[in-house]
Amino acid sequence: MNTIEFNEMWREKLLNRFLSYVKIYSTSDAESESTPSTERQWDIANYIVEELKTIGLEDVSIDQHGYIMAYVPSNLENDTQPTIGFISHYDTSPDFSGENVKPQVWENYQGEDLILNKETNFTLSPSKFESLKKHIGQTLITTDGNTLLGADDKAGCAEIVTAAEYLIAHPEIKHGRMAIGFTPDEEIGRGAHKFDVAKFGVEFAYTMDGSEVGELEYENFNAAGAVVKIHGLSVHPGYAFGKMVNASLLAAEFIQSLPANETPSTTKGFDGFYHLMDVTSDVSECKLQYIIRDHDDEKFEARKKFMEEKVAEFNQKHGEKTAEVEIKEQYRNMKQQFEGKMHIVDLAAKAMKEAGIEPKIKAIRGGTDGAQLSYMGLPCPNIFAGGMNFHGPYEYVALESMEKALEVIVNIVKA
């Protein structure tokens, strides 16, 4: 039985809210030490804050680091229910351009190739992305082939805000107190670093940051970032014999020293990997940015040690301090934080079933703010937001998937 009668007005609200969010440039930057890591994130943060005030939420706040909190009050006469939180992030990934996003809406998709950009013939095709076949008859939102879309995680933001607005507009739906939190910098692994758990004041929460409809996750990768710097010696190429040390060539050698079968494209399931994210290089200096991932704690520690050993071996061959590495831990697998607390996961699974969705409980090959928050004392599983093909120009989301996520939120709150 459906929880809500989601008429055309609410469908349009959800769609238009999402479209307004994705048009706001809010890419984060791992090189920055500030929070938020980019000034542009304040644009969407302040936009959302004004929306929440207009809708009528209580205690709307934004702190000096860009963390937003707000509340839908309980409408129960004798409220003994815990306050339940919902969290998403408003930054987008630096993996691909998030500037000047031009979303396109395709109604009644029939399984055909979608030419997103006629000038470049950039095409989104079910022959490459079979998931498109699951959305026949639905409304798709895509990019124009020049940017990512930002459904990760502006779909989650739009769903949470619209759910809050829906509950306020429908007092006949009896529910406990609902807390809302929005964070910056999740895409660079710092989304929960300065989140004030005590101020948020909830017993447990959910991040709306998953992908396909039905996803429900309470375990994830352990994660670290590694920066390898390689130092060369630049001299005029005409006089380089016996003198020049080309950092770019040394970097190519170092890259090849890591296991070729332990990358994102060669692993799946619970397999870990080393992922080269970015290379900045010339003759004199090279910087390699890696992420290190593994579900298993011991294997994760071994991976970090292996990276350090490879740098040490490299220096033995090419000279002391030719290379250096800095490894920073980003987040941990939250699974162990749910021992004795599986009712939180069960509640979400029940809410999905009430919405006609079969839960797909699996491990995330990635991470969410919920991973860090769970270690900060706030158990926080991850629920689907509907977006697909994150972090690139093939990203899309079905409006019907976002509607289902909204319905799950309402089901959880009223439970």
CSV table of C-alpha atoms in Angstrom, one decimal:
chain,number,residue,atom,x,y,z
A,1,MET,CA,0.0,0.0,0.0
A,2,ASN,CA,1.4,3.4,-1.0
A,3,THR,CA,2.1,5.8,1.8
A,4,ILE,CA,1.4,9.0,-0.1
A,5,GLU,CA,-0.8,10.1,-2.9
A,6,PHE,CA,1.9,11.7,-5.0
A,7,ASN,CA,0.0,13.9,-7.3
A,8,GLU,CA,1.4,16.0,-10.2
A,9,MET,CA,2.0,19.0,-8.0
A,10,TRP,CA,4.3,17.2,-5.7
A,11,ARG,CA,6.0,15.5,-8.6
A,12,GLU,CA,6.7,18.9,-10.1
A,13,LYS,CA,8.0,20.2,-6.8
A,14,LEU,CA,10.5,17.4,-6.5
A,15,LEU,CA,11.6,17.7,-10.1
A,16,ASN,CA,12.0,21.5,-10.1
A,17,ARG,CA,13.8,21.4,-6.7
A,18,PHE,CA,16.3,18.9,-8.1
A,19,LEU,CA,16.8,20.9,-11.3
A,20,SER,CA,17.4,24.1,-9.3
A,21,TYR,CA,20.0,22.3,-7.1
A,22,VAL,CA,22.0,20.7,-9.9
A,23,LYS,CA,22.4,24.1,-11.7
A,24,ILE,CA,24.3,25.5,-8.7
A,25,TYR,CA,28.0,24.9,-9.1
A,26,SER,CA,29.2,23.2,-5.9
A,27,THR,CA,32.2,21.0,-6.6
A,28,SER,CA,34.5,20.3,-3.7
A,29,ASP,CA,38.3,20.5,-3.8
A,30,ALA,CA,40.6,18.0,-2.0
A,31,GLU,CA,43.6,20.4,-2.3
A,32,SER,CA,41.8,23.0,-0.1
A,33,GLU,CA,42.2,22.9,3.7
A,34,SER,CA,39.1,25.0,4.4
A,35,THR,CA,35.6,23.8,5.2
A,36,PRO,CA,33.7,24.0,2.9
A,37,SER,CA,36.7,23.3,0.7
A,38,THR,CA,35.3,25.8,-2.0
A,39,GLU,CA,33.6,29.1,-1.6
A,40,ARG,CA,31.0,28.1,-4.3
A,41,GLN,CA,29.5,25.5,-1.9
A,42,TRP,CA,28.1,28.4,0.1
A,43,ASP,CA,25.8,29.3,-2.9
A,44,ILE,CA,23.8,26.1,-2.6
A,45,ALA,CA,24.1,25.9,1.2
A,46,ASN,CA,22.5,29.4,1.6
A,47,TYR,CA,19.9,28.5,-1.1
A,48,ILE,CA,18.8,25.4,0.8
A,49,VAL,CA,18.7,27.3,4.1
A,50,GLU,CA,16.3,29.9,2.7
A,51,GLU,CA,14.1,27.1,1.3
A,52,LEU,CA,13.9,25.3,4.7
A,53,LYS,CA,12.8,28.6,6.4
A,54,THR,CA,10.2,29.3,3.7
A,55,ILE,CA,8.8,25.7,4.0
A,56,GLY,CA,8.4,26.2,7.8
A,57,LEU,CA,10.9,24.0,9.4
A,58,GLU,CA,12.0,24.7,13.0
A,59,ASP,CA,15.4,25.6,14.3
A,60,VAL,CA,17.0,26.1,10.8
A,61,SER,CA,20.7,26.7,11.2
A,62,ILE,CA,23.9,26.8,9.2
A,63,ASP,CA,27.3,27.0,11.0
A,64,GLN,CA,30.6,28.5,10.0
A,65,HIS,CA,31.6,25.4,8.2
A,66,GLY,CA,28.5,25.1,6.0
A,67,TYR,CA,26.7,22.3,8.0
A,68,ILE,CA,22.9,22.8,7.8
A,69,MET,CA,20.4,21.5,10.4
A,70,ALA,CA,16.6,21.8,10.6
A,71,TYR,CA,13.6,20.0,12.1
A,72,VAL,CA,10.1,18.9,11.3
A,73,PRO,CA,8.3,18.9,14.7
A,74,SER,CA,6.4,15.8,15.9
A,75,ASN,CA,2.6,16.0,15.6
A,76,LEU,CA,2.0,13.1,18.0
A,77,GLU,CA,0.0,13.9,21.2
A,78,ASN,CA,2.2,11.7,23.4
A,79,ASP,CA,5.5,11.6,21.6
A,80,THR,CA,7.8,8.9,22.8
A,81,GLN,CA,9.4,8.3,19.4
A,82,PRO,CA,13.1,9.0,18.9
A,83,THR,CA,14.0,11.8,16.6
A,84,ILE,CA,15.1,10.3,13.3
A,85,GLY,CA,17.6,12.1,11.1
A,86,PHE,CA,18.1,12.2,7.3
A,87,ILE,CA,21.4,13.5,5.8
A,88,SER,CA,22.8,14.2,2.4
A,89,HIS,CA,25.7,16.2,0.9
A,90,TYR,CA,25.4,19.2,-1.4
A,91,ASP,CA,28.9,19.1,-2.9
A,92,THR,CA,29.6,17.3,-6.2
A,93,SER,CA,32.6,15.3,-7.2
A,94,PRO,CA,35.8,16.9,-8.5
A,95,ASP,CA,36.2,13.8,-10.8
A,96,PHE,CA,34.4,15.6,-13.6
A,97,SER,CA,33.2,19.2,-14.2
A,98,GLY,CA,30.2,20.3,-12.2
A,99,GLU,CA,30.2,23.8,-13.6
A,100,ASN,CA,27.4,25.1,-15.8
A,101,VAL,CA,25.3,21.9,-15.5
A,102,LYS,CA,22.5,21.9,-18.1
A,103,PRO,CA,20.1,19.1,-17.1
A,104,GLN,CA,17.8,17.6,-19.7
A,105,VAL,CA,14.4,16.0,-18.9
A,106,TRP,CA,13.2,13.1,-21.1
A,107,GLU,CA,9.6,12.0,-20.5
A,108,ASN,CA,8.3,8.5,-21.2
A,109,TYR,CA,11.7,7.0,-22.0
A,110,GLN,CA,11.2,4.0,-24.3
A,111,GLY,CA,14.7,2.3,-24.2
A,112,GLU,CA,16.2,4.2,-27.1
A,113,ASP,CA,19.7,5.8,-27.3
A,114,LEU,CA,19.6,9.3,-26.0
A,115,ILE,CA,21.7,11.8,-27.9
A,116,LEU,CA,22.6,14.2,-25.0
A,117,ASN,CA,24.6,16.5,-27.2
A,118,LYS,CA,24.0,16.8,-30.9
A,119,GLU,CA,27.2,18.8,-31.5
A,120,THR,CA,29.5,16.1,-30.1
A,121,ASN,CA,27.0,13.2,-30.7
A,122,PHE,CA,27.4,12.3,-27.0
A,123,THR,CA,25.0,9.4,-26.4
A,124,LEU,CA,23.6,7.7,-23.4
A,125,SER,CA,22.8,4.1,-24.6
A,126,PRO,CA,21.3,1.0,-23.0
A,127,SER,CA,23.9,-1.0,-25.0
A,128,LYS,CA,26.5,0.5,-22.7
A,129,PHE,CA,24.4,1.0,-19.6
A,130,GLU,CA,21.8,-1.8,-19.2
A,131,SER,CA,20.3,-0.1,-16.2
A,132,LEU,CA,18.5,2.2,-18.5
A,133,LYS,CA,16.1,-0.7,-19.5
A,134,LYS,CA,14.7,-0.6,-16.0
A,135,HIS,CA,13.3,2.9,-16.6
A,136,ILE,CA,11.2,2.4,-19.7
A,137,GLY,CA,8.1,4.5,-19.4
A,138,GLN,CA,9.7,6.8,-16.8
A,139,THR,CA,11.0,10.3,-16.8
A,140,LEU,CA,14.8,10.6,-17.0
A,141,ILE,CA,17.0,13.5,-16.1
A,142,THR,CA,20.4,13.6,-17.8
A,143,THR,CA,23.4,15.8,-18.5
A,144,ASP,CA,24.2,17.5,-21.8
A,145,GLY,CA,27.3,15.4,-22.1
A,146,ASN,CA,29.7,18.2,-20.9
A,147,THR,CA,29.3,17.9,-17.1
A,148,LEU,CA,28.3,15.5,-14.4
A,149,LEU,CA,24.6,15.8,-13.3
A,150,GLY,CA,25.0,16.0,-9.5
A,151,ALA,CA,22.4,13.5,-8.6
A,152,ASP,CA,25.1,12.4,-6.2
A,153,ASP,CA,23.9,13.8,-3.9
A,154,LYS,CA,21.5,16.6,-4.9
A,155,ALA,CA,18.9,13.9,-5.5
A,156,GLY,CA,19.1,13.1,-1.8
A,157,CYS,CA,18.9,16.7,-0.9
A,158,ALA,CA,15.8,17.3,-3.0
A,159,GLU,CA,14.1,14.1,-1.6
A,160,ILE,CA,14.7,15.1,2.0
A,161,VAL,CA,13.5,18.7,1.6
A,162,THR,CA,10.4,17.6,-0.4
A,163,ALA,CA,9.6,14.9,2.2
A,164,ALA,CA,9.8,17.5,5.0
A,165,GLU,CA,7.6,19.9,3.0
A,166,TYR,CA,5.1,17.1,2.4
A,167,LEU,CA,4.9,16.2,6.1
A,168,ILE,CA,4.3,19.8,7.1
A,169,ALA,CA,1.6,20.1,4.4
A,170,HIS,CA,-0.1,16.8,5.5
A,171,PRO,CA,-0.7,16.9,9.3
A,172,GLU,CA,-3.0,13.9,9.0
A,173,ILE,CA,0.2,11.8,8.6
A,174,LYS,CA,1.1,11.2,12.3
A,175,HIS,CA,4.9,11.2,12.8
A,176,GLY,CA,7.6,11.8,15.3
A,177,ARG,CA,10.3,14.5,15.1
A,178,MET,CA,12.4,14.5,11.9
A,179,ALA,CA,15.9,16.0,11.8
A,180,ILE,CA,17.5,17.2,8.5
A,181,GLY,CA,21.3,17.6,8.0
A,182,PHE,CA,23.2,18.7,4.9
A,183,THR,CA,27.0,18.6,4.6
A,184,PRO,CA,29.8,19.9,2.4
A,185,ASP,CA,32.8,18.1,1.1
A,186,GLU,CA,31.5,14.5,1.3
A,187,GLU,CA,33.1,13.8,-2.1
A,188,ILE,CA,36.6,14.4,-0.8
A,189,GLY,CA,36.1,12.3,2.3
A,190,ARG,CA,35.5,15.1,4.8
A,191,GLY,CA,31.7,15.4,4.8
A,192,ALA,CA,31.2,14.5,8.5
A,193,HIS,CA,34.5,15.7,9.9
A,194,LYS,CA,33.0,18.8,11.6
A,195,PHE,CA,29.4,17.5,11.9
A,196,ASP,CA,28.0,18.4,15.4
A,197,VAL,CA,26.4,15.1,16.4
A,198,ALA,CA,25.3,16.3,19.8
A,199,LYS,CA,23.6,19.4,18.3
A,200,PHE,CA,21.8,17.2,15.7
A,201,GLY,CA,20.2,15.4,18.6
A,202,VAL,CA,19.0,12.2,17.1
A,203,GLU,CA,19.2,8.5,18.1
A,204,PHE,CA,20.0,7.3,14.6
A,205,ALA,CA,19.9,8.7,11.0
A,206,TYR,CA,20.1,7.7,7.4
A,207,THR,CA,22.1,9.1,4.6
A,208,MET,CA,20.1,9.4,1.3
A,209,ASP,CA,23.2,8.8,-0.8
A,210,GLY,CA,22.8,5.4,-2.5
A,211,SER,CA,22.2,4.7,-6.1
A,212,GLU,CA,19.7,2.1,-7.5
A,213,VAL,CA,16.2,1.8,-6.0
A,214,GLY,CA,16.2,-0.6,-3.1
A,215,GLU,CA,19.8,-0.2,-2.0
A,216,LEU,CA,20.2,-0.3,1.7
A,217,GLU,CA,23.8,-0.4,3.0
A,218,TYR,CA,25.4,-0.6,6.4
A,219,GLU,CA,28.9,-1.7,5.5
A,220,ASN,CA,31.4,0.1,3.3
A,221,PHE,CA,35.1,0.4,2.3
A,222,ASN,CA,37.8,1.5,4.7
A,223,ALA,CA,39.3,4.4,2.9
A,224,ALA,CA,42.5,6.4,2.8
A,225,GLY,CA,44.0,9.0,0.4
A,226,ALA,CA,47.7,8.7,-0.6
A,227,VAL,CA,49.7,11.5,-2.2
A,228,VAL,CA,53.0,10.3,-3.8
A,229,LYS,CA,55.5,13.1,-4.7
A,230,ILE,CA,58.4,12.3,-7.0
A,231,HIS,CA,61.3,14.7,-7.3
A,232,GLY,CA,63.3,15.0,-10.5
A,233,LEU,CA,66.0,17.3,-11.8
A,234,SER,CA,65.3,19.5,-14.8
A,235,VAL,CA,68.2,20.7,-17.0
A,236,HIS,CA,68.3,21.8,-20.7
A,237,PRO,CA,67.6,18.7,-22.8
A,238,GLY,CA,70.6,19.5,-25.0
A,239,TYR,CA,72.9,19.2,-22.0
A,240,ALA,CA,70.9,16.5,-20.1
A,241,PHE,CA,73.3,13.6,-20.5
A,242,GLY,CA,74.1,12.2,-17.1
A,243,LYS,CA,72.3,15.0,-15.3
A,244,MET,CA,68.5,15.1,-16.0
A,245,VAL,CA,66.2,13.1,-13.8
A,246,ASN,CA,62.7,13.1,-15.4
A,247,ALA,CA,60.1,13.0,-12.7
A,248,SER,CA,57.4,12.1,-15.2
A,249,LEU,CA,59.3,9.0,-16.4
A,250,LEU,CA,59.9,8.0,-12.8
A,251,ALA,CA,56.2,8.4,-12.0
A,252,ALA,CA,55.3,6.0,-14.9
A,253,GLU,CA,57.7,3.5,-13.4
A,254,PHE,CA,56.1,3.9,-9.9
A,255,ILE,CA,52.6,3.5,-11.3
A,256,GLN,CA,53.5,0.3,-12.9
A,257,SER,CA,55.0,-1.1,-9.6
A,258,LEU,CA,51.5,-1.3,-8.1
A,259,PRO,CA,49.3,-4.4,-8.9
A,260,ALA,CA,47.6,-4.0,-12.2
A,261,ASN,CA,44.8,-6.4,-11.2
A,262,GLU,CA,43.9,-4.4,-8.0
A,263,THR,CA,42.3,-1.3,-9.6
A,264,PRO,CA,38.6,-0.3,-9.6
A,265,SER,CA,38.0,-1.7,-13.1
A,266,THR,CA,39.5,-5.1,-12.2
A,267,THR,CA,37.9,-5.7,-8.8
A,268,LYS,CA,34.3,-6.2,-7.5
A,269,GLY,CA,32.4,-7.2,-4.4
A,270,PHE,CA,34.6,-7.1,-1.4
A,271,ASP,CA,37.8,-6.8,-3.3
A,272,GLY,CA,40.0,-3.8,-2.4
A,273,PHE,CA,42.0,-1.7,-4.8
A,274,TYR,CA,44.5,1.1,-5.4
A,275,HIS,CA,43.0,3.9,-7.6
A,276,LEU,CA,45.2,6.5,-9.3
A,277,MET,CA,42.9,9.6,-9.3
A,278,ASP,CA,45.1,12.3,-10.7
A,279,VAL,CA,48.6,13.0,-12.1
A,280,THR,CA,50.3,16.4,-12.1
A,281,SER,CA,53.7,16.2,-13.6
A,282,ASP,CA,56.6,17.8,-15.4
A,283,VAL,CA,60.3,17.0,-15.6
A,284,SER,CA,61.2,18.3,-12.1
A,285,GLU,CA,58.2,17.3,-10.0
A,286,CYS,CA,55.3,14.8,-10.2
A,287,LYS,CA,52.4,14.3,-7.8
A,288,LEU,CA,50.3,11.2,-7.9
A,289,GLN,CA,47.0,11.1,-6.0
A,290,TYR,CA,45.7,7.7,-5.1
A,291,ILE,CA,42.8,6.4,-3.0
A,292,ILE,CA,43.2,3.1,-1.1
A,293,ARG,CA,40.1,1.0,-0.4
A,294,ASP,CA,39.3,-2.3,1.3
A,295,HIS,CA,36.4,-3.7,3.3
A,296,ASP,CA,38.6,-5.8,5.6
A,297,ASP,CA,40.4,-4.0,8.4
A,298,GLU,CA,43.6,-6.1,8.2
A,299,LYS,CA,43.8,-6.0,4.4
A,300,PHE,CA,43.3,-2.2,4.6
A,301,GLU,CA,46.2,-1.8,7.0
A,302,ALA,CA,48.3,-4.0,4.7
A,303,ARG,CA,47.4,-1.9,1.7
A,304,LYS,CA,48.6,1.3,3.4
A,305,LYS,CA,51.8,-0.5,4.5
A,306,PHE,CA,52.3,-1.9,1.0
A,307,MET,CA,52.2,1.7,-0.5
A,308,GLU,CA,54.8,2.9,1.9
A,309,GLU,CA,57.0,-0.1,1.2
A,310,LYS,CA,56.8,0.5,-2.6
A,311,VAL,CA,58.0,4.1,-2.0
A,312,ALA,CA,60.9,2.8,0.1
A,313,GLU,CA,61.9,0.3,-2.6
A,314,PHE,CA,61.7,3.1,-5.2
A,315,ASN,CA,64.1,5.2,-3.1
A,316,GLN,CA,66.5,2.4,-2.7
A,317,LYS,CA,66.7,2.2,-6.5
A,318,HIS,CA,66.7,5.8,-7.4
A,319,GLY,CA,68.2,7.6,-4.4
A,320,GLU,CA,67.0,8.7,-1.0
A,321,LYS,CA,64.0,11.1,-1.0
A,322,THR,CA,63.4,10.7,-4.7
A,323,ALA,CA,59.8,9.8,-3.7
A,324,GLU,CA,57.7,10.5,-0.6
A,325,VAL,CA,54.2,9.5,0.4
A,326,GLU,CA,51.6,11.0,2.7
A,327,ILE,CA,48.7,8.7,3.6
A,328,LYS,CA,45.6,10.2,5.3
A,329,GLU,CA,42.7,8.0,6.5
A,330,GLN,CA,39.3,9.1,5.3
A,331,TYR,CA,36.7,6.8,6.8
A,332,ARG,CA,36.2,3.3,8.2
A,333,ASN,CA,33.8,0.4,7.5
A,334,MET,CA,30.7,1.1,9.6
A,335,LYS,CA,29.5,-2.5,9.8
A,336,GLN,CA,30.8,-3.2,13.4
A,337,GLN,CA,28.9,-0.1,14.6
A,338,PHE,CA,25.6,-1.9,14.0
A,339,GLU,CA,26.2,-4.8,16.3
A,340,GLY,CA,23.0,-4.9,18.5
A,341,LYS,CA,21.5,-2.1,16.4
A,342,MET,CA,20.1,-3.9,13.4
A,343,HIS,CA,16.6,-2.6,14.2
A,344,ILE,CA,17.8,0.6,12.4
A,345,VAL,CA,18.4,-1.3,9.2
A,346,ASP,CA,15.2,-3.4,9.7
A,347,LEU,CA,13.1,-0.2,10.0
A,348,ALA,CA,14.4,1.0,6.6
A,349,ALA,CA,13.8,-2.3,5.0
A,350,LYS,CA,10.2,-2.4,6.2
A,351,ALA,CA,9.7,1.2,4.9
A,352,MET,CA,10.9,0.1,1.5
A,353,LYS,CA,8.5,-2.9,1.5
A,354,GLU,CA,5.6,-0.7,2.4
A,355,ALA,CA,6.5,1.4,-0.7
A,356,GLY,CA,6.5,-1.8,-2.9
A,357,ILE,CA,10.3,-2.0,-3.0
A,358,GLU,CA,12.4,-5.1,-2.4
A,359,PRO,CA,15.4,-4.1,-0.3
A,360,LYS,CA,18.8,-4.8,-1.7
A,361,ILE,CA,21.1,-5.0,1.3
A,362,LYS,CA,24.7,-5.0,0.2
A,363,ALA,CA,28.1,-3.5,0.9
A,364,ILE,CA,29.0,-0.2,-0.6
A,365,ARG,CA,32.0,-0.1,-2.9
A,366,GLY,CA,32.6,3.4,-1.6
A,367,GLY,CA,31.6,5.4,1.4
A,368,THR,CA,29.2,8.0,2.8
A,369,ASP,CA,29.0,10.5,5.5
A,370,GLY,CA,27.2,7.8,7.4
A,371,ALA,CA,30.5,5.8,7.7
A,372,GLN,CA,32.2,8.6,9.7
A,373,LEU,CA,29.0,9.5,11.6
A,374,SER,CA,28.6,5.9,12.8
A,375,TYR,CA,32.0,6.1,14.4
A,376,MET,CA,31.1,9.4,15.9
A,377,GLY,CA,28.2,7.7,17.8
A,378,LEU,CA,25.4,8.3,15.2
A,379,PRO,CA,24.5,5.0,13.6
A,380,CYS,CA,23.7,5.9,10.0
A,381,PRO,CA,22.9,3.4,7.2
A,382,ASN,CA,22.7,4.5,3.6
A,383,ILE,CA,19.5,4.4,1.5
A,384,PHE,CA,19.2,4.8,-2.2
A,385,ALA,CA,18.6,8.3,-3.8
A,386,GLY,CA,18.1,6.9,-7.3
A,387,GLY,CA,21.0,8.4,-9.3
A,388,MET,CA,23.1,6.2,-11.6
A,389,ASN,CA,26.5,6.5,-13.3
A,390,PHE,CA,27.8,8.9,-10.7
A,391,HIS,CA,30.8,11.3,-11.2
A,392,GLY,CA,30.7,11.6,-15.0
A,393,PRO,CA,28.7,12.8,-18.0
A,394,TYR,CA,26.7,9.6,-18.3
A,395,GLU,CA,25.1,10.3,-14.9
A,396,TYR,CA,21.3,10.2,-14.8
A,397,VAL,CA,18.3,9.8,-12.4
A,398,ALA,CA,14.7,8.7,-13.0
A,399,LEU,CA,12.1,11.0,-11.4
A,400,GLU,CA,10.2,7.9,-10.4
A,401,SER,CA,13.2,6.6,-8.4
A,402,MET,CA,13.4,9.9,-6.5
A,403,GLU,CA,9.7,9.6,-5.8
A,404,LYS,CA,10.3,6.2,-4.3
A,405,ALA,CA,13.1,7.5,-2.1
A,406,LEU,CA,10.8,10.3,-0.9
A,407,GLU,CA,8.1,7.7,0.0
A,408,VAL,CA,10.6,5.7,2.0
A,409,ILE,CA,11.6,8.7,4.0
A,410,VAL,CA,7.9,9.4,4.9
A,411,ASN,CA,7.4,5.7,5.8
A,412,ILE,CA,10.4,5.8,8.2
A,413,VAL,CA,9.3,9.0,9.9
A,414,LYS,CA,5.7,7.9,10.4
A,415,ALA,CA,6.8,4.4,11.7
